[in-house]
Short mmCIF file of C-alpha atoms and ligand atoms in Angstrom, two decimals:
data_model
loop_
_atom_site.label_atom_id
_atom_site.label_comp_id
_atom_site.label_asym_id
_atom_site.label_seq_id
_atom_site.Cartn_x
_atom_site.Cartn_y
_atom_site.Cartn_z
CA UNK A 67 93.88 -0.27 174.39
CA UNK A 68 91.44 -0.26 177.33
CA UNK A 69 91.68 2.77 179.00
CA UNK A 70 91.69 1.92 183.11
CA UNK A 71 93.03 5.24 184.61
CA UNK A 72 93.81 8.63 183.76
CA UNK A 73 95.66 10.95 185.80
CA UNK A 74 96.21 14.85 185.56
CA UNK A 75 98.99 16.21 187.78
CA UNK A 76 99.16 20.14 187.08
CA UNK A 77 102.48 21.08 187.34
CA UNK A 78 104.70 24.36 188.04
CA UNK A 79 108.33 24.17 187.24
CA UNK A 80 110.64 26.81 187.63
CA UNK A 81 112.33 28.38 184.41
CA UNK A 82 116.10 28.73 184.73
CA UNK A 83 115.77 32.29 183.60
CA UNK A 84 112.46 34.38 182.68
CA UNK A 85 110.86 33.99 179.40
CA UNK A 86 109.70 37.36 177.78
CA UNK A 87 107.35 37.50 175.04
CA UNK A 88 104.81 40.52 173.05
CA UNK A 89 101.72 38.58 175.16
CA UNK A 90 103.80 38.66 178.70
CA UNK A 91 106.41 37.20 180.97
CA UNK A 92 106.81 33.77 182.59
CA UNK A 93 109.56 32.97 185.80
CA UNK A 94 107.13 29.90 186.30
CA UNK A 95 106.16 27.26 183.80
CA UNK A 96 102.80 25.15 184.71
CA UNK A 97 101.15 22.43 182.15
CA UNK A 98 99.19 19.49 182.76
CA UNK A 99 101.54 16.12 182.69
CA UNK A 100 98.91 13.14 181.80
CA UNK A 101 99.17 9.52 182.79
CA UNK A 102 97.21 6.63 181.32
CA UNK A 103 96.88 3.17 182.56
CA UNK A 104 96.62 0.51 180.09
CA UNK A 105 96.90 -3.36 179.61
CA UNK A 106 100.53 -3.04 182.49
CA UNK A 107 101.74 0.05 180.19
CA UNK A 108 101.99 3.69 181.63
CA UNK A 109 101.53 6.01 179.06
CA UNK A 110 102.31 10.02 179.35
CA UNK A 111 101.27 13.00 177.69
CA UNK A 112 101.95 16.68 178.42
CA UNK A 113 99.59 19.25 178.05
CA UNK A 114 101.35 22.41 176.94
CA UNK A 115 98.44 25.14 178.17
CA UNK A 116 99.74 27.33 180.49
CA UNK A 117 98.68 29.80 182.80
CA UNK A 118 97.79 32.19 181.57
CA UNK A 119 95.65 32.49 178.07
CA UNK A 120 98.06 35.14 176.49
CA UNK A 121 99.72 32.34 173.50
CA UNK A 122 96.10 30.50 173.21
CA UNK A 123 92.73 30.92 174.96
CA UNK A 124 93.24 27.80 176.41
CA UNK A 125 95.00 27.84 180.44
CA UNK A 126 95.97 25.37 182.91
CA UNK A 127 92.75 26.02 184.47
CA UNK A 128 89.90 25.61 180.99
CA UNK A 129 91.94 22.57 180.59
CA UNK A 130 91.59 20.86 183.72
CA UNK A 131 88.08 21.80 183.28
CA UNK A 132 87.80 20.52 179.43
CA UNK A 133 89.68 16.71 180.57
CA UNK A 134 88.11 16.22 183.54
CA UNK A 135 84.56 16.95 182.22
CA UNK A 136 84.38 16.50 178.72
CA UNK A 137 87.69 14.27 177.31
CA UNK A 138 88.16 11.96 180.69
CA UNK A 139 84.77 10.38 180.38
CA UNK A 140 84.64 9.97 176.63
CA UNK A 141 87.64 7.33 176.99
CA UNK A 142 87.55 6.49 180.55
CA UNK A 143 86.83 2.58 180.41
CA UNK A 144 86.82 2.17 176.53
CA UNK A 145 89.03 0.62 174.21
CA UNK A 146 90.64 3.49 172.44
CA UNK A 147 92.28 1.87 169.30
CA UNK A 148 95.48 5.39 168.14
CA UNK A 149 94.74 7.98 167.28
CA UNK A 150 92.36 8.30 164.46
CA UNK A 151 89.95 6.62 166.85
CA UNK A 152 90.65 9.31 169.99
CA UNK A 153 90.20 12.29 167.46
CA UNK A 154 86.85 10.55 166.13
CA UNK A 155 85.76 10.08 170.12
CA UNK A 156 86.35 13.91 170.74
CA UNK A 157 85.38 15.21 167.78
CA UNK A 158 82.32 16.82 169.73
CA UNK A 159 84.28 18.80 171.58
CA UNK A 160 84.99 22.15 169.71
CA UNK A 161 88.39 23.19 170.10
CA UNK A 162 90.35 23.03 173.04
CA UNK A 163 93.04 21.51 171.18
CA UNK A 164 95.72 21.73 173.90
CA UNK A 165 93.95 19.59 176.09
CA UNK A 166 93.40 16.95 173.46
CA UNK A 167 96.56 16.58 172.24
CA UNK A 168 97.81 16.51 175.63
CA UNK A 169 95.75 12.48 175.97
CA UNK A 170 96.58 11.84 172.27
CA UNK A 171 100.22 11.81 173.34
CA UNK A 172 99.65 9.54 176.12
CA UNK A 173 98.19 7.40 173.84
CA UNK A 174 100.95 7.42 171.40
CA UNK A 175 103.41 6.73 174.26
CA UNK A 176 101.21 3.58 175.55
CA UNK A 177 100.74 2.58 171.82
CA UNK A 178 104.45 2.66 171.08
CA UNK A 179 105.28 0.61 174.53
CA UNK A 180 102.54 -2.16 173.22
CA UNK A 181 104.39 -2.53 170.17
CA UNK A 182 107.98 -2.38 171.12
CA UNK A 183 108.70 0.75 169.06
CA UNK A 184 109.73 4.28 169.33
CA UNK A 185 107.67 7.23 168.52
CA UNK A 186 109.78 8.36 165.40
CA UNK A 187 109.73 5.07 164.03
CA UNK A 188 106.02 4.67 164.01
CA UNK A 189 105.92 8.43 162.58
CA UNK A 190 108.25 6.93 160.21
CA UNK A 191 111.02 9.73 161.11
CA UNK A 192 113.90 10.15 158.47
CA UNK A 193 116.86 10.86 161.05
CA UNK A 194 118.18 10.12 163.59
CA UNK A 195 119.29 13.99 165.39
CA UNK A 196 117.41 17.55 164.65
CA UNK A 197 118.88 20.29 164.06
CA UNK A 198 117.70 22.57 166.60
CA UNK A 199 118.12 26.55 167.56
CA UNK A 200 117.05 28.32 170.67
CA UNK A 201 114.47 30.87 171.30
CA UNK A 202 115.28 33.72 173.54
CA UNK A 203 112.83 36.01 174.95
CA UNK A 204 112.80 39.86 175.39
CA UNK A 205 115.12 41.16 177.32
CA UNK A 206 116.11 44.58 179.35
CA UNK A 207 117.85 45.77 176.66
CA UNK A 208 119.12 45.71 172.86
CA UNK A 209 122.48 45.35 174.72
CA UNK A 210 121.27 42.80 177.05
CA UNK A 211 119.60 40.51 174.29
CA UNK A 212 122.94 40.56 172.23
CA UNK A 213 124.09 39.22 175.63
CA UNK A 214 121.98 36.85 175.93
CA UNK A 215 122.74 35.72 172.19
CA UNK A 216 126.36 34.94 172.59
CA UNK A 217 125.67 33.20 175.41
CA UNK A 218 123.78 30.72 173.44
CA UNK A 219 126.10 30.85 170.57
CA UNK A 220 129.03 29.94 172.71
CA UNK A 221 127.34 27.21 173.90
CA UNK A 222 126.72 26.18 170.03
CA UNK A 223 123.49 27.10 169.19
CA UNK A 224 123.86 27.83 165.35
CA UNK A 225 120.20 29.01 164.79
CA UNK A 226 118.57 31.79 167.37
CA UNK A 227 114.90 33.09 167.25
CA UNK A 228 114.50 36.24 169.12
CA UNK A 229 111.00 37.60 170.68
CA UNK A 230 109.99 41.03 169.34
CA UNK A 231 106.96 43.51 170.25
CA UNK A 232 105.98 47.30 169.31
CA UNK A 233 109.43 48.99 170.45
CA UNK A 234 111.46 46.58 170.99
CA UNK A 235 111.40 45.02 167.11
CA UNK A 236 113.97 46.57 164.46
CA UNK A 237 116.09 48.40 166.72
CA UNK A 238 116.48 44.41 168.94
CA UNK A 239 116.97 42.61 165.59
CA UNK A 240 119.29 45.42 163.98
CA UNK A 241 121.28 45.13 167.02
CA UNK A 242 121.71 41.12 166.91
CA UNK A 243 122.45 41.13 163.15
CA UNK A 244 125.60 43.94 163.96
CA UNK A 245 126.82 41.67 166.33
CA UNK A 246 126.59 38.46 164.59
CA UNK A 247 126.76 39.00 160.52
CA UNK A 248 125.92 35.26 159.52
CA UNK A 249 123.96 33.79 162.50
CA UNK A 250 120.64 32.36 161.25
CA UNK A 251 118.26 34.61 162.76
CA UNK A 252 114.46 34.92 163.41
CA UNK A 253 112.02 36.66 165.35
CA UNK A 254 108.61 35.76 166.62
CA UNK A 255 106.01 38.97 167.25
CA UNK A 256 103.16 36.58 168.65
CA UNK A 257 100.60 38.56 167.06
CA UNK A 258 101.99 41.83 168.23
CA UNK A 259 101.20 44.08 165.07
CA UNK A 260 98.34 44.80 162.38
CA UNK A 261 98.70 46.03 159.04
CA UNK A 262 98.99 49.44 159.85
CA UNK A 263 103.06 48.48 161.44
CA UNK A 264 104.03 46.75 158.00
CA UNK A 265 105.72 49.32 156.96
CA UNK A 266 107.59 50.26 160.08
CA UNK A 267 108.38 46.92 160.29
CA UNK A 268 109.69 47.23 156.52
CA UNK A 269 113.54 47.51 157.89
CA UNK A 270 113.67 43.95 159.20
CA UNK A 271 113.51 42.76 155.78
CA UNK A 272 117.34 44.29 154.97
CA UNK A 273 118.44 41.90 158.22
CA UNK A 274 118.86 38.34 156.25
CA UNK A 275 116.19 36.94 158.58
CA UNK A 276 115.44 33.05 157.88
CA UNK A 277 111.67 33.97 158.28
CA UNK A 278 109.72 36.61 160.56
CA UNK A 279 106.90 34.49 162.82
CA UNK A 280 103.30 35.33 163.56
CA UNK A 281 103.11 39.21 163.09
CA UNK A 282 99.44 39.49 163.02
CA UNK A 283 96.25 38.37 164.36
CA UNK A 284 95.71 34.54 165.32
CA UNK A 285 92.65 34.82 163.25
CA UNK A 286 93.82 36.98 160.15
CA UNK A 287 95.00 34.49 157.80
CA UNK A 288 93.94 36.98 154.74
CA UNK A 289 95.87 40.18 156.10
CA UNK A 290 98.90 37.54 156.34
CA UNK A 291 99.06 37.39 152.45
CA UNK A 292 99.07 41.12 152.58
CA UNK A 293 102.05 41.50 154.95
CA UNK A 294 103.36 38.48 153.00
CA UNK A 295 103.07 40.32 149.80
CA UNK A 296 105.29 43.24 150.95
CA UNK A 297 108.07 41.36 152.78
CA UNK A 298 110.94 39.41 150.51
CA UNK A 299 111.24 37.67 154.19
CA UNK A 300 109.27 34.83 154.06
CA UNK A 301 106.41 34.63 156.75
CA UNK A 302 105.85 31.85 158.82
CA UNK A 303 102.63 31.11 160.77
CA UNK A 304 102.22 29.92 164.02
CA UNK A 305 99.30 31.24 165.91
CA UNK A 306 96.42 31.18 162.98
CA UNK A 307 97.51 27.59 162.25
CA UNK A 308 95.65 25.29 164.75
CA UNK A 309 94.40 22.47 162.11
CA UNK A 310 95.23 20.74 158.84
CA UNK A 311 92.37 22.62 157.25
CA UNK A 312 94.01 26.22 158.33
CA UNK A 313 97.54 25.39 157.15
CA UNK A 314 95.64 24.87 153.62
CA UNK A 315 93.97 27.69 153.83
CA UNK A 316 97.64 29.85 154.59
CA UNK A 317 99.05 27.80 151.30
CA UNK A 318 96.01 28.46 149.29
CA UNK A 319 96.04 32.65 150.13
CA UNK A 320 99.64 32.11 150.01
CA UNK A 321 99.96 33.89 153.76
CA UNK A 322 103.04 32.41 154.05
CA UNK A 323 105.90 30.29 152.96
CA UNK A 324 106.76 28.90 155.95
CA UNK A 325 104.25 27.11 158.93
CA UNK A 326 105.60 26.11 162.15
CA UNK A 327 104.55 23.21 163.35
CA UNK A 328 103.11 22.37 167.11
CA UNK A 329 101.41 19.23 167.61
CA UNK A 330 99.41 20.94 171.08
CA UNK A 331 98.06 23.92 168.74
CA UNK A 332 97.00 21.42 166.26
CA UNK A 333 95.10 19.07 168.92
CA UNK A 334 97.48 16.19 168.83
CA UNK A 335 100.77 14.69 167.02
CA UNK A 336 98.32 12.79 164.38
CA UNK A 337 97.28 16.25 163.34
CA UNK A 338 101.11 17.70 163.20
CA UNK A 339 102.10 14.65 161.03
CA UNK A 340 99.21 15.85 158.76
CA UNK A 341 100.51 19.13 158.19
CA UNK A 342 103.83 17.99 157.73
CA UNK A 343 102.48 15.80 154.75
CA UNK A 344 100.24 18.50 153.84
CA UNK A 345 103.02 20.93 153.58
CA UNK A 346 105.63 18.45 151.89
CA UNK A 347 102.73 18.11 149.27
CA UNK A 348 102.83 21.88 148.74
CA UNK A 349 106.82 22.25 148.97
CA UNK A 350 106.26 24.36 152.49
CA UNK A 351 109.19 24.00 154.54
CA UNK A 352 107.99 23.21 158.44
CA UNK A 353 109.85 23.53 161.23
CA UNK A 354 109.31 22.56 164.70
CA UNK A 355 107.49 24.99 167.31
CA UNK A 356 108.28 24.55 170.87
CA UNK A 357 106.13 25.38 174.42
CA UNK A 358 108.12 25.18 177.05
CA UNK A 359 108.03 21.99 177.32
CA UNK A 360 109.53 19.20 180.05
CA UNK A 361 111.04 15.79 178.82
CA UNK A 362 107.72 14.38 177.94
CA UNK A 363 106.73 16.84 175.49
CA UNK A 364 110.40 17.53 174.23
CA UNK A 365 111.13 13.59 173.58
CA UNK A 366 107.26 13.70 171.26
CA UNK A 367 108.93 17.03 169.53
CA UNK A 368 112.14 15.35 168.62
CA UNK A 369 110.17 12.40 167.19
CA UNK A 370 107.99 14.50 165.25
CA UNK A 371 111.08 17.05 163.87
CA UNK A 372 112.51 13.64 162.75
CA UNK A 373 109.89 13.31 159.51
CA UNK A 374 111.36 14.79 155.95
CA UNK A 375 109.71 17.96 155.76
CA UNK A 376 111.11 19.70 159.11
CA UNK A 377 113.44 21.43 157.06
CA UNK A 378 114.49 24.85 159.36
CA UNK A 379 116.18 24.45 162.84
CA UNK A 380 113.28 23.32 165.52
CA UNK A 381 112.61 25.61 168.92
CA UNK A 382 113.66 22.31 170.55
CA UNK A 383 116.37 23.41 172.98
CA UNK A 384 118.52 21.34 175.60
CA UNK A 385 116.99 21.01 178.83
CA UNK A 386 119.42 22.41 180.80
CA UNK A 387 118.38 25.87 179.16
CA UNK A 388 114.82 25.30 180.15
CA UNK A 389 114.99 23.64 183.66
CA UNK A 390 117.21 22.54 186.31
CA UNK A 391 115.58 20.10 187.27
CA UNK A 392 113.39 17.69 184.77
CA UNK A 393 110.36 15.60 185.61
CA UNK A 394 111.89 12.74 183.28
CA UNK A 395 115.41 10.90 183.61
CA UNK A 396 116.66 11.58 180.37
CA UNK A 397 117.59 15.29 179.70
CA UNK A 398 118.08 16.31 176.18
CA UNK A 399 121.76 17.39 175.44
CA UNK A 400 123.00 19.74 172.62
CA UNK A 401 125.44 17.98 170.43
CA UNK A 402 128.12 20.10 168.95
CA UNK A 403 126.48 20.29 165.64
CA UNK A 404 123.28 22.03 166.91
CA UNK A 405 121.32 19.21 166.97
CA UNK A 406 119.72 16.96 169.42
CA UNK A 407 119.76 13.34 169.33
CA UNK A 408 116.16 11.72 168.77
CA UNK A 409 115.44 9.12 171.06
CA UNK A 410 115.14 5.54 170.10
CA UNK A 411 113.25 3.89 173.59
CA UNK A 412 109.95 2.41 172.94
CA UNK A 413 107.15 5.17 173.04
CA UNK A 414 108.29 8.28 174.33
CA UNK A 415 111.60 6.91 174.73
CA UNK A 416 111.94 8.92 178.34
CA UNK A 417 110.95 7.56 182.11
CA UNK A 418 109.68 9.45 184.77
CA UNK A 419 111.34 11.34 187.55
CA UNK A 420 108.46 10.33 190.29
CA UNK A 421 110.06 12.68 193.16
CA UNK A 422 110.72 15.60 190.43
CA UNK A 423 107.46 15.01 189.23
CA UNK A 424 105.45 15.29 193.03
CA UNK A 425 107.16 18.08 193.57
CA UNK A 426 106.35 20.23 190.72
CA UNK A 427 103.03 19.08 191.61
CA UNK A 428 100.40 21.62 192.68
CA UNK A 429 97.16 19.34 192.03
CA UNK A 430 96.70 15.58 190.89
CA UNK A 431 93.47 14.33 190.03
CA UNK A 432 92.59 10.71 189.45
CA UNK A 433 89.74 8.91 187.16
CA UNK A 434 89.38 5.14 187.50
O1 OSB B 15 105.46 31.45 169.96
O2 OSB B 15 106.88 29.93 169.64
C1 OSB B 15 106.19 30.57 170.42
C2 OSB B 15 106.96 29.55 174.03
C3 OSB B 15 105.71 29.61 174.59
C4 OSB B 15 104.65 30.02 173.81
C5 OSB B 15 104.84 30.36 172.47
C6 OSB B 15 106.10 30.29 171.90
C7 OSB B 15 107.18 29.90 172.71
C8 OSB B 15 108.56 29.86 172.25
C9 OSB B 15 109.52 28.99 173.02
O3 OSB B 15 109.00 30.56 171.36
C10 OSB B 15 110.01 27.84 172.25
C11 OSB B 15 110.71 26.84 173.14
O4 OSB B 15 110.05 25.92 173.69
O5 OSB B 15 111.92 26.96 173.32
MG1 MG B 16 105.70 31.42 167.85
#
């Protein structure tokens, strides 16, 4: 596919409510949205960095920097064959994974467009809805976050995924688990803790948790296997796993027994699908991760969710509980079953909202 123009439009979208999390709080949501010009097809990609580097080092701002200078002219003109071939083109570039996955979507889209197929088919996806579950960020209070649960539950989530940090973690999760008895529960600590909190933490293992998220350090797989080995809970990773090679390393220290999966972490969906195989390999359950994202990056979740080995609930929620207002057409609807339906449209299988899409937009930048 010869590349002919690339476009980055940095976006900031509104979040229906705040999202609260052990690394800060967003009101406002900005990515980079990424349009590609190929052969008649548009394809688009969303870069989930955003702005500030509290999940990943990476921000709106290194990534702008990282396409523009670096990824833009390595494909800018060139006939980029799928994937393999993109990964092999910015191989140079060390990390910065957000950014890269960000084109390799793009690519996917335009690649699924020139063949007349659908993302999940050419992932070779297994069904045809996800079952999904919502992740709901700190809030004012224990009271308030119990709240904010039945909300969700009324509105037929069936698997919630609650945000904890230092002080707000046992005594939050305690509270949820009174209220609801059998709701499939989780919570995410984003790195919040060390060692030395495992055995405060100890309590949350009496709540019937499906799995307790990223405790520790982004770069501690090894102390992971020793929280792991004190915990009947099983431990999933998010953070520490940002390649194929890391999620064997977690498998091989046994540092978990769970790895959520986020194709933007990993540096594109061709990486995610490797995990997933990776993991089936191993008999890891996955599940899939979620960032925020708009239609773009929600429609590339649902196809990836699709394959055999997502086996737990995805953090892929309806859009209406992310924005009002969506920079695609199509917004993603919670069927009463707690899943969401994956869609079947060629690439992507979602078209863009052009006046949404200007008006989120702070700064567009065009390479031709
Ligand atoms: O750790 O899973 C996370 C959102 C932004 C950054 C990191 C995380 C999250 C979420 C939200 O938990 C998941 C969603 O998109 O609903
Ligand atoms: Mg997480």
């Amino acid at each position: 596919m010869k590349i002919e123009s690339i476009t980055l439009h940095h976006l900031s979208m509104p979040l229906v409510s705040p999202f609260e999390t052990s690394f800060g709080r967003e009101t406002t949501r900005q990515c980079v949205i990424i349009e590609i010009h190929s052969e008649g097809l548009i394809g688009w990609g969303e870069c989930v960095a955003s702005h500030d580097p509290g999940y990943s080092y990476e921000t709106v701002g290194t990534s702008m920097h990282i396409l523009r200078d670096f990824i833009v002219p390595l494909i800018l003109g060139k006939d980029v064959k799928d994937a393999p071939d993109f990964q092999g083109r910015v191989s140079g570039i060390r990390g910065h994974h957000l950014a890269k996955a960000g084109v390799e979507m793009a690519l996917w889209d335009l690649l699924g467009k020139r063949e007349s197929k659908s993302l999940h088919e050419l992932f070779g996806g297994v069904r045809e809805k996800v079952e999904v579950g919502v992740s709901i960020g700190i809030q004012e209070s224990a009271q308030g976050l119990v709240r904010s649960v039945a909300e969700y539950v009324g509105q037929g989530y069936a698997r919630v995924k609650i945000k904890i940090k230092p002080g707000r973690d046992v005594e939050d999760a305690s509270a949820v688990r009174r209220e609801f008895p059998q709701l499939r529960l989780q919570v995410d600590a984003n790195s919040a803790y060390s060692m030395d909190d495992a055995s405060r933490l100890k309590p949350l293992d009496d709540l019937k948790l499906l799995l307790i998220e990223q405790p520790l350090f982004e770069d501690d797989i090894w102390d992971h296997h020793k929280f792991q080995a004190q915990f009947n809970t099983p431990i999933c990773l998010d953070e520490s796993i940002v390649s194929p090679r890391h999620a064997r390393y977690a498998i091989e220290m046994k540092a978990c027994k769970i790895i959520n999966i986020k194709a933007g972490r990993l540096g594109g969906l061709s990486q995610g699908v490797m995990v997933h195989d990776l993991c089936l390999q191993h008999d890891m359950p996955v599940w899939c991760g979620g960032m925020l994202e708009t239609g773009i990056g929600r429609a590339s979740n649902l196809a990836l969710a699709s394959l055999p080995n997502f086996k737990l609930p995805g953090d892929v929620s309806a859009s209406d509980r992310y924005y009002k207002n969506d920079i695609t057409n199509e917004r993603f609807v919670l069927n009463p079953d707690s899943t969401i339906t994956v869609p079947t449209g060629v690439g992507l299988g979602v078209t863009i909202n052009e006046d949404n899409l200007r008006a989120y937009t702070l700064k567009k930048e065009k390479f031709s």
